[in-house]
Amino acid sequence: MGFAGLSLYSQAVLLLAGLIALTSFLMLGQSRLVRLVLVFAIQGILLAATTAMVAGVLDFPHLYISAGLSFLLKGILIPVMLHRLIHRLGLHRELDTIEHPARVMMGGAFLMVFSYYVSVPIVAHSPLVTLNAIAVSLAVVLLGMLLMITRRQAVAHVVGFMSIENGLFFAAVVSTYGMPMVVELGIAADVLVAAVVFGVFFFQIRESIDSLDVDRLSKLTEADKP
Amino acid sequence: MAWLMAILQTLLFIGLAPLLSGWIKRVKCRLQNRKAPSLFQPYRDLRKLYRKQPIVPHPASWIFRAAPYIVFASTVLAAAIVPLVAINLPTARIADVIVLVGFFALGRTFLVLAGMDIGTAFGGMGSSREMTISSLAEPAMLMAVFTLAMSAHTTNLSQAMNFVLDSGLVLRPSFVFAMGGLILVTIAETGRIPVDNPATHLELTMIHEAMILEYSGRWLALIEWASQIKLMLYGVLIANIFFPWGIAQTFTLNALASGLGTIALKLAVLAVMLALSEVLFAKMRIFRVQEYLSFAYLLSVLGLLSHIILEAAR
Amino acid sequence: MSLFLAGISVAAALLSGLAALAAGPDGLLRHGMLWWMKKAPFRRTRTNERLTPGRFSRFARTAPFLLLGASGSFAVLAGIAALLGGGTRTATLPFGLPWLDWHLALDPLGGFFFCVLGIPLIAASLFGPGYVREFEHGKHTLSVLGLFTGLFVAGMELVLLADDAFLFMIAWEVMSVASYFLVAYQHEHATSRRAAFLYLLMAEIGAIAIILAFGVLAGFGGGLTFEAMRAAAPSPLWASVAFVLALAGFGMKAGLVPLHAWLPEAHPAAPSHISALMSGVMLKIAVYGFIRFAFDLLPSLFWQWGVLVLLIGSASAVLGILYALQQQNLKRLLAYSSVENVGIVFTALGLSLIFQSSGNSQLGTLGLVAALLHSLNHALFKSLLFLGAGAILHQTHEHSLENMGGLIHRMPKVAALFLIGTLSIAALPPFNGFVSEWLIFQTALQAGSIQSGVLRSLIPTASAVLALTSALAATCFVKVYGIAFLGLPRSRHIARAREARHPGMLAGPVLLAACCVLFGVLPTPLINALGTLTQPLTGFVLPNISALGWLWLTPVSPEVASYSPALVLLGTVAVGWLCYYLLYRRTGLEPRRAEPWDCGFGGLTARTQYTSGAFSMPIRRIFEPVFDTRETIEEQTDGPAKTRVTGLRYQFQVLDRAWQVLYEPSGKAVTRLARWVGRLQAGNIRTYLGYSFFTLIVLLWVVS
């Protein structure tokens, strides 16, 4: 059965999956940190909406709680924390310019095709219609890692890390009817702790090398440099 | 009979184009708290221009004189193949979407040549920028067309609209992205803010206006009319490909009337959105247009990828 | 019958070379004429009155071209006969190796390329007599030019006729070496010498690759004839090796990136009608070789080969046109544009290979037809553009676009013909360039029928690159036409240029322009005629191509896509005329001449207009990583503390990155290797005696 034969809910789930992929790409191209956090917040909200939709399609009420939790945490709490951190560190006026945005975008597109290629055998053996989106979730994970590699600001690294976690959560929602509630809560707590710890580390890094540019961390090398 | 209807539709198309421009200007003026000119002012402007004596600059050749006719003819032909009120008309078979892009390219080429014909810096500047922007916009537009064609299995506009009508209300991610890409390309190709300012005549800020700076009289009227038709063309493409409900599938009077009503409504809504974006955004400098068009290309590529990943039957 | 006509064509080409040699200053005919005039000076016959030196030199100029034109006409006739007749005609000639006669064969594929060869050849031979007049009193004789032109054409025709690898390679080498001499014709210029050397070097490397490719197939097939090779059954690994070698060899001759560096050097150095033949025809002979090898000789196709060809083709297309945009030398720009068009042809071939290897022979055939059509169209409009550039060069001796301008007023007929060439190459409806590009897009759009999702995402990306290429090509040629013909003249000798007076110099381009328009408006009969060609190669004939009649082009089916160029032309002309009538004739307002707008400052000169470099500057900035730009500014300062600038020299170069990336490192590596091997030649006689001694000992040991 083609796409048109799916129910409206399933179509909406797949549409939201596409939009989540779009937010990942947008994060790759953002040079201002405030906007990066905003796009990340949008990704969190879309993720919550997707979880709610899947709950509607598959009729699992506990996923509604999961959706609410991720909306609160990933859509509101963590972005607000990061936003306040950015303003406190005075980074909201800095530009983290990407050297070759075209190459980064092409790399992102290639990663998306690659994750599709990797997930073809997985999807072929499943009757679950929304499993098509597992390629998107893998792409979000890979694009999050690409974000971490191509950025110099440490805050962008955090956002990349969170984005990876978003992708894994999305994969879980789409493929296994959501994670068990315990695992869900545990991961949420981990993410929150990670955000707090990162915040502390930022101040520490800034004290040592007077900036949050991770390329400057190589000043800490032991080797003798002429 | 069907050919007669097709010709009537084309005449209606080109007749209504100035009205759309008038409506956009009206909405924009209202948003900027200004008093708007009448809705029919573009018609009066065109009539005024016809009656004026045209001026030919000294260095101009026959290309300067022939270009307005070729530009207008290619735009009218493009208007003939895009279904406005009814689909399944025979003119839709003459050319498909790729040929439509080719028609725009033909008009643009002659306009650019006419710009260079005078031997002034304005013409060269407008021509150079116009060709650069359109070169970057073509891949994005083609990718959007591809996305559409991969779902509908056709590039014939009439057939594509039939396909979308027959499948009912389907939330395709690929169509959403393709529409986004196409909207961005529309703004670039028709020369609206934030790519080009259609109301400016300052040297460093004009692109389309720079090419036609030397035109006057009936030639200017033809070119202005052609750019109004082009704007309406893109609007009709977006409205009828992605939201074709209401378009006439038979040739009864009821169906045609409802088709006309629905397209008028869709175009009015699109015009309000265009006017809003023109008021809210500032014009970009020329070397930022490449980022803008790369974003349009990204949207189109995402549309294609989401079609392959999310929509294709396994 | 078709083989007979082809044979006449080859003979005519050879005869034209001999005629040029004979009519030269040391030739037989001239000696004969002088002897006759010495013998009978007082006989007042009509022959004596006619044998003036002026008439004789005109005859010497025209006769070789007459024979070349005959060769071209017979080539076209042979091609049409082969296409309409279908089937293959074979013959053997008793030349060649003792155990291997020369096998000749003319099948529809060869026939099509005979047509591709013939039409530009006729146009070039019409153009030639007027053009070579300027070389008559130059440093080099026309006889050399004519001889090698004849050999060049004969070589190309024999390549098309060859049915065994030996004759193929002999004809290929004749073609390469003859064109080497043509490129080196004006060898007093160092650039010509360098270009010719580079050309010969790369042609030979390509030839070695082709020989090796044939060798692989011959090894498996047990013989050098194409028959034997078709029966060969190499393993997939060896078939891939042969394919890659053939792609490298034929691609080098066709001008695929990164093996294209000889093209922009060699084409400007040769005389213009030869450049037209090289760019229009010789590159297509390389395409023919590739199609023959891949579709005919190799037993089976793999989709990986198709992806490789598709990637290389797309890269060539986009890089070729980007470099073309940055050239100011008109012929160099046209050469880079040939790289782009060959890239487009190979993109279509790649698509065809992908579809064919996935079992979808209808779409494979469509891709092949699109590639063949684009080869023909490119031969037509590129020859037209080169002949136009030759006319400009002949009248004004100007190479660079930066000095041209306003030629439409001085050379209106050349300008009109060049405009048709420009519109065709920019792929605008209803001209022929658009038809072949449209077919390629239609082929690519059917990618939905392929199973692999990765390929389904690769093919649209390649076609987006193709769309970018065609838009950039329109930019490039609008720039060429606008800078060269429109606007104000940028130098004095351009302002005084005159129209080409020799009728042949206009007749050749007129023929090509007429073909461009004809094949643009009525492509369907041509595509239908290719049915006999595709049947043996891909096993499919496109039946739907004219499901709606000969006015329409429906490659897959009428519901999928249809295009009617004739109706488009009719519609455009009708609307244009209607507007003209209603607006001009009815109102009767005559336009009035005035000065262009100058912001009230006045003093608009030719220097205030856009230059060629300025027009393409935005593209250069946007695609910066592709180019290797070198900018040098030299200031001459004067006065106390050197503060006053008295002179400024600005030099800006856009170089091909392939030199930096591939050619210079390869050159250095070869030199290093040669030096290392050169250590064997120590110069000491005892060392050489030692080598002989050592060899003798080894041989004795082996024999025992």
Short mmCIF file of C-alpha atoms in Angstrom, two decimals, chain B residues 3 49-63 65 69-70 72-74 76-77 90-110 112-114 116-129 131-140 142-143 145-147 149-150 153-156 159 203 213-214 218-219 221-222 285-287 290 297 301 304-305 307-308 312-314, chain C residues 408-409 412 415-416 419 422-423 426-431 434 438 441-442 444-448 453-454 456-461 463-465 467-468 470-472 474-479 481-483 485-488 490 548 552 558-565 567-569 571-573 575-576 579-581 583-584 587-599 604-606 608-610 614-619 621-623:
data_model
loop_
_atom_site.label_atom_id
_atom_site.label_comp_id
_atom_site.label_asym_id
_atom_site.label_seq_id
_atom_site.Cartn_x
_atom_site.Cartn_y
_atom_site.Cartn_z
CA TRP B 3 -8.71 24.42 -27.80
CA LEU B 49 2.54 53.21 -21.44
CA TYR B 50 1.02 51.93 -24.69
CA ARG B 51 0.16 55.39 -25.73
CA LYS B 52 3.62 56.84 -25.18
CA GLN B 53 6.29 57.08 -27.82
CA PRO B 54 9.05 54.57 -27.16
CA ILE B 55 12.66 55.71 -27.11
CA VAL B 56 15.51 53.70 -28.57
CA PRO B 57 19.01 54.45 -27.23
CA HIS B 58 21.67 55.02 -29.82
CA PRO B 59 23.77 51.88 -29.30
CA ALA B 60 20.73 49.57 -29.42
CA SER B 61 20.36 46.89 -32.08
CA TRP B 62 17.37 44.89 -33.29
CA ILE B 63 17.60 42.67 -30.22
CA ARG B 65 13.42 46.06 -30.12
CA TYR B 69 7.89 40.70 -27.88
CA ILE B 70 9.85 37.49 -27.32
CA PHE B 72 5.97 38.49 -23.63
CA ALA B 73 5.33 35.67 -26.10
CA SER B 74 7.26 33.11 -24.07
CA VAL B 76 2.06 33.94 -22.57
CA LEU B 77 2.94 30.49 -23.86
CA PRO B 90 -5.10 20.21 -24.66
CA THR B 91 -2.56 23.01 -24.28
CA ALA B 92 -1.22 21.34 -21.17
CA ARG B 93 0.19 18.63 -23.42
CA ILE B 94 2.31 20.96 -25.50
CA ALA B 95 4.90 21.31 -22.81
CA ASP B 96 5.60 19.97 -19.36
CA VAL B 97 7.16 21.51 -16.28
CA ILE B 98 10.71 21.27 -17.61
CA VAL B 99 9.71 23.05 -20.79
CA LEU B 100 8.04 25.66 -18.58
CA VAL B 101 11.39 26.31 -16.96
CA GLY B 102 12.79 26.52 -20.48
CA PHE B 103 10.23 29.17 -21.42
CA PHE B 104 11.25 31.28 -18.46
CA ALA B 105 14.87 30.80 -19.49
CA LEU B 106 14.10 31.95 -23.03
CA GLY B 107 12.42 35.13 -21.81
CA ARG B 108 15.17 35.79 -19.32
CA THR B 109 17.91 35.28 -21.92
CA PHE B 110 16.44 37.86 -24.24
CA VAL B 112 19.51 39.88 -20.36
CA LEU B 113 20.72 40.37 -23.92
CA ALA B 114 18.61 43.50 -24.19
CA MET B 116 23.63 44.32 -22.42
CA ASP B 117 22.66 45.83 -25.73
CA ILE B 118 22.87 49.42 -24.57
CA GLY B 119 26.43 49.29 -23.39
CA THR B 120 25.89 50.90 -20.01
CA ALA B 121 27.04 49.66 -16.65
CA PHE B 122 23.47 49.29 -15.36
CA GLY B 123 22.51 46.84 -18.01
CA GLY B 124 25.59 44.72 -17.56
CA MET B 125 25.18 44.71 -13.82
CA GLY B 126 21.53 43.70 -13.92
CA SER B 127 22.24 41.04 -16.52
CA SER B 128 25.14 39.57 -14.61
CA ARG B 129 23.24 39.38 -11.34
CA MET B 131 21.89 35.21 -14.65
CA THR B 132 23.77 34.34 -11.45
CA ILE B 133 20.63 34.19 -9.36
CA SER B 134 18.73 32.17 -11.92
CA SER B 135 21.65 29.74 -12.30
CA LEU B 136 21.53 29.04 -8.59
CA ALA B 137 17.74 28.84 -8.50
CA GLU B 138 17.46 26.25 -11.28
CA PRO B 139 18.77 23.23 -9.35
CA ALA B 140 16.43 24.00 -6.46
CA LEU B 142 14.34 21.20 -10.66
CA MET B 143 14.75 19.20 -7.47
CA VAL B 145 9.92 19.26 -9.72
CA PHE B 146 11.68 15.94 -9.35
CA THR B 147 10.16 15.34 -5.97
CA ALA B 149 7.42 13.89 -10.47
CA MET B 150 8.63 10.94 -8.44
CA HIS B 153 5.11 9.73 -12.10
CA THR B 154 4.62 12.52 -14.58
CA THR B 155 5.89 15.96 -15.41
CA ASN B 156 2.77 16.94 -17.29
CA GLN B 159 -1.66 14.89 -14.99
CA GLU B 203 22.11 51.54 -8.92
CA LEU B 213 16.09 50.64 -17.38
CA GLU B 214 16.20 51.91 -20.96
CA ARG B 218 4.82 49.89 -25.37
CA TRP B 219 7.97 47.84 -24.85
CA ALA B 221 4.37 47.85 -21.00
CA LEU B 222 4.96 44.42 -22.50
CA ARG B 285 22.84 41.81 -0.29
CA ILE B 286 23.70 40.02 -3.49
CA PHE B 287 26.22 37.55 -2.10
CA GLN B 290 23.54 32.14 -2.63
CA TYR B 297 18.01 23.58 -2.59
CA VAL B 301 16.74 17.75 -1.48
CA LEU B 304 13.37 14.14 -2.36
CA LEU B 305 15.07 12.22 0.42
CA HIS B 307 10.07 10.78 -0.50
CA ILE B 308 12.60 7.99 -0.91
CA ALA B 312 8.21 4.95 -1.11
CA ALA B 313 6.57 1.58 -0.78
CA ARG B 314 9.02 -1.09 0.28
CA ILE C 408 26.19 43.20 -34.25
CA HIS C 409 26.27 46.56 -36.00
CA PRO C 412 25.09 41.63 -38.69
CA ALA C 415 25.84 38.06 -35.39
CA ALA C 416 22.49 36.55 -36.38
CA LEU C 419 22.77 34.13 -31.98
CA THR C 422 24.04 30.74 -28.62
CA LEU C 423 20.36 30.00 -28.17
CA ALA C 426 21.97 27.56 -23.91
CA ALA C 427 19.32 24.84 -24.24
CA LEU C 428 16.38 27.14 -24.92
CA PRO C 429 13.21 25.96 -26.58
CA PRO C 430 12.51 25.51 -29.46
CA PHE C 431 16.12 24.90 -30.55
CA PHE C 434 16.82 21.89 -25.51
CA TRP C 438 14.86 17.50 -22.07
CA PHE C 441 15.90 14.97 -17.77
CA GLN C 442 13.05 12.66 -18.73
CA ALA C 444 16.60 10.77 -15.09
CA LEU C 445 13.05 11.37 -13.87
CA GLN C 446 12.21 7.72 -14.38
CA ALA C 447 14.62 6.87 -11.59
CA GLY C 448 11.67 5.78 -9.53
CA GLY C 453 17.16 3.68 -2.85
CA VAL C 454 20.70 4.97 -2.90
CA ARG C 456 17.22 6.68 -6.54
CA SER C 457 18.71 9.53 -4.54
CA LEU C 458 21.89 9.75 -6.61
CA ILE C 459 20.20 10.15 -9.97
CA PRO C 460 18.11 13.21 -9.05
CA THR C 461 21.21 14.81 -7.54
CA SER C 463 20.19 15.80 -12.70
CA ALA C 464 20.17 18.79 -10.35
CA VAL C 465 23.85 19.19 -11.23
CA ALA C 467 20.22 21.73 -14.31
CA LEU C 468 22.91 23.89 -12.72
CA SER C 470 22.58 24.19 -18.26
CA ALA C 471 21.75 27.37 -16.37
CA LEU C 472 25.46 28.22 -16.16
CA ALA C 474 23.08 29.95 -20.61
CA THR C 475 24.93 32.48 -18.43
CA CYS C 476 28.21 31.79 -20.22
CA PHE C 477 26.88 32.16 -23.72
CA VAL C 478 24.75 35.15 -22.91
CA LYS C 479 27.98 36.66 -21.63
CA TYR C 481 27.10 37.15 -27.09
CA GLY C 482 26.49 40.22 -24.98
CA ILE C 483 30.13 41.17 -24.62
CA PHE C 485 28.28 41.49 -30.24
CA LEU C 486 26.24 43.90 -28.15
CA GLY C 487 27.08 47.14 -26.46
CA LEU C 488 29.82 49.49 -27.57
CA ARG C 490 35.92 48.23 -26.67
CA LEU C 548 0.69 11.56 -30.82
CA TRP C 552 4.95 15.58 -30.66
CA PRO C 558 1.92 10.71 -23.48
CA GLU C 559 0.70 10.75 -19.89
CA VAL C 560 4.18 11.02 -18.47
CA ALA C 561 5.54 13.85 -20.56
CA SER C 562 5.04 15.40 -23.94
CA TYR C 563 6.58 18.28 -25.81
CA SER C 564 5.74 19.75 -29.13
CA PRO C 565 8.45 22.10 -30.30
CA LEU C 567 3.60 24.15 -31.68
CA VAL C 568 5.82 26.08 -29.28
CA LEU C 569 7.48 27.87 -32.17
CA GLY C 571 2.68 29.85 -30.57
CA THR C 572 5.63 32.15 -29.88
CA VAL C 573 5.62 33.56 -33.40
CA VAL C 575 1.74 35.82 -30.07
CA GLY C 576 4.76 37.95 -30.95
CA CYS C 579 1.49 41.98 -30.20
CA TYR C 580 3.58 43.69 -32.82
CA TYR C 581 0.55 44.23 -35.04
CA LEU C 583 0.84 47.68 -30.65
CA TYR C 584 2.81 49.04 -33.52
CA THR C 587 -1.00 52.84 -32.94
CA GLY C 588 1.59 53.90 -35.47
CA LEU C 589 3.93 55.35 -32.85
CA GLU C 590 7.43 55.41 -34.31
CA PRO C 591 10.24 55.04 -31.80
CA ARG C 592 12.67 57.89 -31.46
CA ARG C 593 16.42 57.69 -30.96
CA ALA C 594 18.00 59.23 -27.90
CA GLU C 595 20.98 58.95 -25.59
CA PRO C 596 21.00 56.19 -22.99
CA TRP C 597 20.49 57.14 -19.36
CA ASP C 598 23.72 58.35 -17.81
CA CYS C 599 22.53 59.65 -14.41
CA LEU C 604 29.30 57.31 -21.27
CA THR C 605 32.03 55.51 -23.14
CA ALA C 606 32.81 51.94 -24.01
CA THR C 608 31.94 52.18 -18.56
CA GLN C 609 30.26 49.00 -19.73
CA TYR C 610 30.60 45.66 -18.09
CA ALA C 614 33.05 41.47 -14.48
CA PHE C 615 30.05 39.61 -15.85
CA SER C 616 31.23 36.31 -14.49
CA MET C 617 32.61 37.68 -11.23
CA PRO C 618 29.61 36.69 -9.06
CA ILE C 619 29.89 33.10 -10.28
CA ARG C 621 33.03 34.36 -6.04
CA ILE C 622 30.30 31.85 -5.36
CA PHE C 623 32.23 28.88 -6.71
#
